[in-house]
Coordinates of C-alpha atoms in Angstrom, one line a residue:
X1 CA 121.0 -267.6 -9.0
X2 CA 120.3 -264.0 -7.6
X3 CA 117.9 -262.3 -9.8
X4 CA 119.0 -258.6 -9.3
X5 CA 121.8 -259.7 -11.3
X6 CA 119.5 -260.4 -14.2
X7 CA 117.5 -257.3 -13.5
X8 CA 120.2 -255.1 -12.4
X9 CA 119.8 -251.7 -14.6
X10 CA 116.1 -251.7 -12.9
X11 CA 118.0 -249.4 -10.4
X12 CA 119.3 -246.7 -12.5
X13 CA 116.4 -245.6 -14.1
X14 CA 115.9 -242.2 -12.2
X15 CA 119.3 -241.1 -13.6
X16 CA 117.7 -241.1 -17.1
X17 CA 114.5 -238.8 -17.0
X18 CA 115.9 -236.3 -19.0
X19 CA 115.9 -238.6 -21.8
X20 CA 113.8 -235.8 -24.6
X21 CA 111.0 -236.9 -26.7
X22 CA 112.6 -234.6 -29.7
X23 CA 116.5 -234.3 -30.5
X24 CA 117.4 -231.7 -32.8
X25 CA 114.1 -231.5 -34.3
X26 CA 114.1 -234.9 -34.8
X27 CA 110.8 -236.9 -33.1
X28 CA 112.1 -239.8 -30.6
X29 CA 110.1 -241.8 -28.4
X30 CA 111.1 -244.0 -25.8
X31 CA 109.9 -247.5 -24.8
X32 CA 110.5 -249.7 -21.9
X33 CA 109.9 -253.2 -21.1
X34 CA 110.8 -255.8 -18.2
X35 CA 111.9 -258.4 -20.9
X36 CA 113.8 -259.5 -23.5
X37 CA 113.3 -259.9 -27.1
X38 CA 111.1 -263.2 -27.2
X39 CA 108.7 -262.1 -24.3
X40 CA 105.3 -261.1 -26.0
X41 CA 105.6 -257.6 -24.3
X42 CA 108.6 -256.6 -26.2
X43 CA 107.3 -258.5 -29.3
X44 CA 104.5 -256.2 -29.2
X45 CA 106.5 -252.7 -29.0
X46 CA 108.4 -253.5 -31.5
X47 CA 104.9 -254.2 -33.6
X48 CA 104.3 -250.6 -32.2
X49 CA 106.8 -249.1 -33.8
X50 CA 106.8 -251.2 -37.2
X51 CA 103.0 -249.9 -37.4
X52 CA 103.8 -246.5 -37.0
X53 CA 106.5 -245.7 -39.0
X54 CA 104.0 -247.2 -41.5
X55 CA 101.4 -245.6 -40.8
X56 CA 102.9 -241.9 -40.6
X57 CA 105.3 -242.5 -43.7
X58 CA 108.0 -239.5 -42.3
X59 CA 111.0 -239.8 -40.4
X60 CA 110.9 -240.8 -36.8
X61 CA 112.6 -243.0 -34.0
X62 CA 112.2 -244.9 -31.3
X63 CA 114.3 -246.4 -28.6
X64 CA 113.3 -249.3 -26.8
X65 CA 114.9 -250.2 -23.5
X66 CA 114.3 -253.8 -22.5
X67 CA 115.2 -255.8 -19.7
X68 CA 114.3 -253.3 -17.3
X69 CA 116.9 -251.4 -17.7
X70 CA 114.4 -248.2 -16.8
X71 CA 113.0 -250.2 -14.5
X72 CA 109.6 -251.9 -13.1
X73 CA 106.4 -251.6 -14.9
X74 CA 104.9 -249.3 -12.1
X75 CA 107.9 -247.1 -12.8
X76 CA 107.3 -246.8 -16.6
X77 CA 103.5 -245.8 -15.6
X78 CA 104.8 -243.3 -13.0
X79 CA 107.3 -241.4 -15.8
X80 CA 104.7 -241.8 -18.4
X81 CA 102.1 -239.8 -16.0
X82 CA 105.2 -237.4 -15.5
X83 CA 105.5 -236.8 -19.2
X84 CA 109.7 -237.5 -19.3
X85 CA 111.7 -240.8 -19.7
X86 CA 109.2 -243.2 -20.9
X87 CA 106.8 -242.3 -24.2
X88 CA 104.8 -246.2 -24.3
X89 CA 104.9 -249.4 -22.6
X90 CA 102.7 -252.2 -21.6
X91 CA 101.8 -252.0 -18.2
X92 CA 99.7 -254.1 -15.5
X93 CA 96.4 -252.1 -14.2
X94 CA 97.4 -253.3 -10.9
X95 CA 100.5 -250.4 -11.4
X96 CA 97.5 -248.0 -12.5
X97 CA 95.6 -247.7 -8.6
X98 CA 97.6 -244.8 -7.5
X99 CA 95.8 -242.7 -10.0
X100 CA 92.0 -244.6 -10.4
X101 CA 90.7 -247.9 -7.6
X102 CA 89.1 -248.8 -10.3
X103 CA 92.0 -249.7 -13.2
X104 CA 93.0 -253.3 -11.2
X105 CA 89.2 -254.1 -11.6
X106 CA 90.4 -254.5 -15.5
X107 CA 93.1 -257.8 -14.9
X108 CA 91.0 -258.8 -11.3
X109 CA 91.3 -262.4 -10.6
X110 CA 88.5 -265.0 -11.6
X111 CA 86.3 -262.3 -13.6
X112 CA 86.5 -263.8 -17.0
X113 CA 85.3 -267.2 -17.4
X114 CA 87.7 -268.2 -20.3
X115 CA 89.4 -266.8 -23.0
X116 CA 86.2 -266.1 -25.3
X117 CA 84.5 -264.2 -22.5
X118 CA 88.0 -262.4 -22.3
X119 CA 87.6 -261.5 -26.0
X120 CA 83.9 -260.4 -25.9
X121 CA 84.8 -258.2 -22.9
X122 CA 87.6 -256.6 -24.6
X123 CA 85.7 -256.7 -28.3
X124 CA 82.2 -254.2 -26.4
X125 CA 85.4 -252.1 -24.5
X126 CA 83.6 -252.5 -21.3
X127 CA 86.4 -250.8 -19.4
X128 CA 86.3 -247.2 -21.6
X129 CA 85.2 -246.1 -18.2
X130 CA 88.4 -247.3 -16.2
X131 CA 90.3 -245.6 -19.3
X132 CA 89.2 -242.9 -19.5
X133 CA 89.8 -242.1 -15.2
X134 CA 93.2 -243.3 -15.7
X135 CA 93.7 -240.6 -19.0
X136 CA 92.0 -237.6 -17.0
X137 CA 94.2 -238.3 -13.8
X138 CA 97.1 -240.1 -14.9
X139 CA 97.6 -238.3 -18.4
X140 CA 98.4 -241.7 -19.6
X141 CA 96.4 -243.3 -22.8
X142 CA 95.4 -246.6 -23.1
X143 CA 95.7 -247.2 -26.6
X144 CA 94.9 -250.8 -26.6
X145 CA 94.5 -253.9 -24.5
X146 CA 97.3 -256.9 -24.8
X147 CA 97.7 -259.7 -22.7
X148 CA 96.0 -263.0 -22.8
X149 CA 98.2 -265.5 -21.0
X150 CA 96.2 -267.9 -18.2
X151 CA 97.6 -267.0 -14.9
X152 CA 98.4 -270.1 -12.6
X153 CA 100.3 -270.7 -9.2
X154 CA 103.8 -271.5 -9.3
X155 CA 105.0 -273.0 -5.6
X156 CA 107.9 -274.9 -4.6
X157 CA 105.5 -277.7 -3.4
X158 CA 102.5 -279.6 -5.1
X159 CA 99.5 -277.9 -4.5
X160 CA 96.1 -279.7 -5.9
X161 CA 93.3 -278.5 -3.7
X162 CA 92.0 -275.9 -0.7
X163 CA 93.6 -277.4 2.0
X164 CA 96.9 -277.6 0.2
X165 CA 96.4 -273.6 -0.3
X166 CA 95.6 -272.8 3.5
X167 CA 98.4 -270.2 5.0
X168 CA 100.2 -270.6 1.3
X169 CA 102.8 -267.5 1.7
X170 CA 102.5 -266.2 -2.0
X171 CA 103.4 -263.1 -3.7
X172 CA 100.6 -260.9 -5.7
X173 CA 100.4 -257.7 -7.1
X174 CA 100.3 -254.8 -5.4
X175 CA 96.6 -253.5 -6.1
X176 CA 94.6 -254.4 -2.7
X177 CA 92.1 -256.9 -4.9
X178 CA 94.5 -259.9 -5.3
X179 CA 95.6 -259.7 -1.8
X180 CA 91.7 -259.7 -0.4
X181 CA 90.9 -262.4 -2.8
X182 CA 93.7 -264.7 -2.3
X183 CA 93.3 -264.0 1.7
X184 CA 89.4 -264.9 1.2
X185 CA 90.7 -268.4 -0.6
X186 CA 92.7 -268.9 2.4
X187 CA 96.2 -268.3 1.6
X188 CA 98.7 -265.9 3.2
X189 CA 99.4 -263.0 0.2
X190 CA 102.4 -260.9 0.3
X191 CA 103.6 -257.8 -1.5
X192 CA 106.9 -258.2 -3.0
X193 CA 108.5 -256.7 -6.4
X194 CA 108.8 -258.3 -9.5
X195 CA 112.2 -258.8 -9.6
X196 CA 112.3 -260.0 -6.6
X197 CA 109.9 -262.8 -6.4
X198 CA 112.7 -265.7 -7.4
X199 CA 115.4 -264.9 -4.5
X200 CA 112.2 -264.9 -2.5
X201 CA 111.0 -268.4 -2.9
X202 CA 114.5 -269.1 -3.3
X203 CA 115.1 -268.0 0.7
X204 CA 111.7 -269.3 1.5
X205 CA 110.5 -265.9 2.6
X206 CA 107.4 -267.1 0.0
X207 CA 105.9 -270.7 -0.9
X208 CA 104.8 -269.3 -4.2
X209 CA 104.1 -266.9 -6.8
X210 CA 101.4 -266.3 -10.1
X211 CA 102.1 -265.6 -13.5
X212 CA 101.3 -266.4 -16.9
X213 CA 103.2 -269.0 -19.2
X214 CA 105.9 -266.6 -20.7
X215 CA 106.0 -264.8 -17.3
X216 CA 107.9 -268.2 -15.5
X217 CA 109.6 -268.7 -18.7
X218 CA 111.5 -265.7 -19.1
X219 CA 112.2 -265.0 -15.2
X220 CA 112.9 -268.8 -14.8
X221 CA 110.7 -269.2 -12.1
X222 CA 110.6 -273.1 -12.4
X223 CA 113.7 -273.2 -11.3
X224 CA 113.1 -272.5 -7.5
X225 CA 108.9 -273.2 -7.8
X226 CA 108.2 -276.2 -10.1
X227 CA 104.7 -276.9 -9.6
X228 CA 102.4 -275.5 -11.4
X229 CA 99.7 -275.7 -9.8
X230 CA 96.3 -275.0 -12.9
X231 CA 94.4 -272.9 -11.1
X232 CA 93.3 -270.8 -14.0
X233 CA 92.4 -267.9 -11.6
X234 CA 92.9 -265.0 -14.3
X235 CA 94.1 -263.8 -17.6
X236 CA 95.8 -260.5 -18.0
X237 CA 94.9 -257.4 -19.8
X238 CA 98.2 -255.7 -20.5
X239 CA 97.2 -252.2 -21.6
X240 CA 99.6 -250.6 -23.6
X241 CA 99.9 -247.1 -22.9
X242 CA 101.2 -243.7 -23.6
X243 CA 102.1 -241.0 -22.2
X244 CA 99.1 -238.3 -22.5
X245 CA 102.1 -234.9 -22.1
X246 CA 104.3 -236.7 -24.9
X247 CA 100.9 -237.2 -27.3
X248 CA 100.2 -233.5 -27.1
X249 CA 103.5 -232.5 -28.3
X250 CA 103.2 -234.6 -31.5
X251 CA 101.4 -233.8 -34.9
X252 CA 98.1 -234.3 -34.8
X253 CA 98.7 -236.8 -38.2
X254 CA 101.1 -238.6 -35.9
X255 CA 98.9 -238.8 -32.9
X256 CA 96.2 -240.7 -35.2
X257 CA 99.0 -243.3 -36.7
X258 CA 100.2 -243.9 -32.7
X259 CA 96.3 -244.5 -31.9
X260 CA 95.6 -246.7 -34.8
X261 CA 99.1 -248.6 -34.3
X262 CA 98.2 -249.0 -30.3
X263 CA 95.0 -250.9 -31.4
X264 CA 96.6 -253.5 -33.8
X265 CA 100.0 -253.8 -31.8
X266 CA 97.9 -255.3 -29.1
X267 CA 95.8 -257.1 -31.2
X268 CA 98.8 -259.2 -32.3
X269 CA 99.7 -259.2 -28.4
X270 CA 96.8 -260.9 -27.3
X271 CA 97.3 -263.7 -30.4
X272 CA 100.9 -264.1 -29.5
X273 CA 100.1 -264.3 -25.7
X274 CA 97.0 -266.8 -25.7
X275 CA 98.4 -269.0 -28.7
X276 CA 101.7 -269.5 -27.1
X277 CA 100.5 -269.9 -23.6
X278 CA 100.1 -273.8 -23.8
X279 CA 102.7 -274.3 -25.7
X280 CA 105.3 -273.0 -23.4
X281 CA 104.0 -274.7 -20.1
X282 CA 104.2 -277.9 -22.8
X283 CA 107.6 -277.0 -23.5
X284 CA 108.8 -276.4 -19.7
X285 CA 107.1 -279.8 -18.7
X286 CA 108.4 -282.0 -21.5
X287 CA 111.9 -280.7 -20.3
X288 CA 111.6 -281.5 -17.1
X289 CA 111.9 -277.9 -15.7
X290 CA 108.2 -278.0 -14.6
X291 CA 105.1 -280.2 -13.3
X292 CA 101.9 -279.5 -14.1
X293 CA 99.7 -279.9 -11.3
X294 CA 95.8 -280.5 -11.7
X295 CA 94.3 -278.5 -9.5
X296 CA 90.2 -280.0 -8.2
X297 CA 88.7 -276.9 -6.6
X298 CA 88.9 -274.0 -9.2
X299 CA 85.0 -273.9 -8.8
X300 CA 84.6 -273.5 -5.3
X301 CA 88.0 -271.4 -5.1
X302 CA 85.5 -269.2 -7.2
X303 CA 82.7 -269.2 -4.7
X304 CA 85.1 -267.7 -2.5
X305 CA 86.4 -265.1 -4.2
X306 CA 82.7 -263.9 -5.9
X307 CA 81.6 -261.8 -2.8
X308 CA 85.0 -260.8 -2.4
X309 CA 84.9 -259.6 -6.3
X310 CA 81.3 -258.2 -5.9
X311 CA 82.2 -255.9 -3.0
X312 CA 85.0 -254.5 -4.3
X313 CA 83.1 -253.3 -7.6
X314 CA 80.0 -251.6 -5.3
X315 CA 83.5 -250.0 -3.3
X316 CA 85.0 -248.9 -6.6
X317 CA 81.9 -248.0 -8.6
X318 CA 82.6 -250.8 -11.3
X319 CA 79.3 -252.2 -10.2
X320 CA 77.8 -251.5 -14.0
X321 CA 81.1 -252.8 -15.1
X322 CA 80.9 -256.2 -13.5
X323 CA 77.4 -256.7 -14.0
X324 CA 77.7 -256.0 -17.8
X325 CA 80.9 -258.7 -17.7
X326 CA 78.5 -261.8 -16.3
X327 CA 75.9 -261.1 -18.2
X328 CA 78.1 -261.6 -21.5
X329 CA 77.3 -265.2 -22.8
X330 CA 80.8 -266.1 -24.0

């Protein structure tokens, strides 16, 4: 299966940046979103929009182009921070490093210790300092934190240990911190696009990749990379986020009901990712599209990445960040 094919409209987003915020006096924004309708993402923006047409009360629209049909995430950031195309979307921090080092400190690898650390951290906003770099350079808001969903390795061979990592050719991010921490576990990281990651294990240019649950649903990973191996090694923190130039065009009334709508659309993200995260690998493995692999070492995978983790934050100034992150009790 060629996965362009899914993802083909991902090329043609440049030809729409004139899309305008207002038509004929009429207020329009524009959302964008890798996936289709069932992906939490998408379930979220369209919570977005319920909650502020409720919350304003006057006449507005939206248009939300799924499937990446404008795109990649780290486009949508890159036309939101150019104030055309794209109004709101969720988007990985690890999209965000052009603009601040310090936003893919926010989704690193192995700095929450489980989901209720996750919450605390988000609950005391301990990365209003991250935000607020990203809104004076980027001129894009983030107007509230989803995600949720356990990141694990997906490989096309069983993978239960260190050794079985060693020289593992796997894709990760694009934000310099997953490929130092992986290296520093011992694999062989690689750069490669989103949409690209399935033809990739598919022509064994790559072993592996990581994602959450709904991630290998909806691209079908499984398909070419079976194994799951449960490393557990992060869970996301999908901001989602506005575009600052488009916010300062809109009535200040309106500006608060976007605000206030951000905070509770990603709310229900973070419940729809984390409850259905389970459930879905549960789903995939009683169908026999995927095995779940126990994986022994996730502590002293850990100990390898901690020094890797602690220089980065003294590199990025995050030091106060992290410190304030272990010494939550959660």
């Amino acid at each position: 299966m060629n996965r362009r094919a899914l993802l083909g409209g991902a090329l043609a987003a440049p030809a729409l940046l004139s899309i305008p915020v207002r038509a004929q006096g009429a207020i329009t924004l524009n959302g964008a979103s890798q996936f289709g309708d069932e992906h939490p993402y998408t379930r979220a923006l369209i919570k977005f929009e319920e909650l502020v047409k409720q919350y304003w009360g006057k006449p507005i629209s939206f248009v939300l182009h799924k499937n990446s049909s404008l795109g990649l995430e780290k486009q949508y950031f890159e036309y939101m921070a150019q104030g055309r195309a794209v109004d709101y979307a969720v988007v990985s921090p690890a999209h965000m490093s052009t603009f601040s080092k310090a936003a893919p400190f926010v989704d690193a690898p192995f700095i929450f210790r489980d989901l209720a650390h996750w919450n605390q951290v988000l609950d005391q906003d301990l990365f209003k300092p991250v935000a607020d770099e990203v809104e004076k350079r980027a001129r894009v808001l983030m107007i509230g934190y989803g995600g949720g969903g356990t990141r694990n390795i997906f490989a096309n061979k069983k993978l239960t240990n260190l050794a079985d990592m060693r020289g593992l050719k796997v894709r990760v991010q694009g934000a310099p911190i997953w490929s130092r921490t992986f290296s520093a576990v011992g694999m062989s990281p690689t750069v490669i696009a989103y949409n690209e990651i399935y033809n990739a294990i598919q022509n064994n240019v790559i072993d592996a990749g990581e994602n959450e649950a709904a991630g290998v649903e909806q691209m079908r990973f499984y398909e070419v990379a079976p194994d799951l191996a449960m490393t557990q090694h992060a869970i996301t923190i999908r901001p989602l986020c506005f575009s600052g130039a488009t916010l300062a065009k809109l009535p200040n009334d309106l500006q608060a009901a976007i605000r206030r709508a951000g905070k509770e659309a990603s709310a229900f993200h973070r419940q729809a990712e984390s409850g259905a995260d389970s459930q879905i690998v549960e789903t995939l493995e009683k169908g026999g599209k995927l095995r779940r692999v126990e994986f022994t070492q996730r502590a002293e995978m850990k100990k390898l990445v901690d020094p890797v983790m602690a220089a980065y934050a003294k590199e990025i100034d995050a030091e106060g960040i992290l410190n304030k992150i272990n010494a939550l009790t959660a």
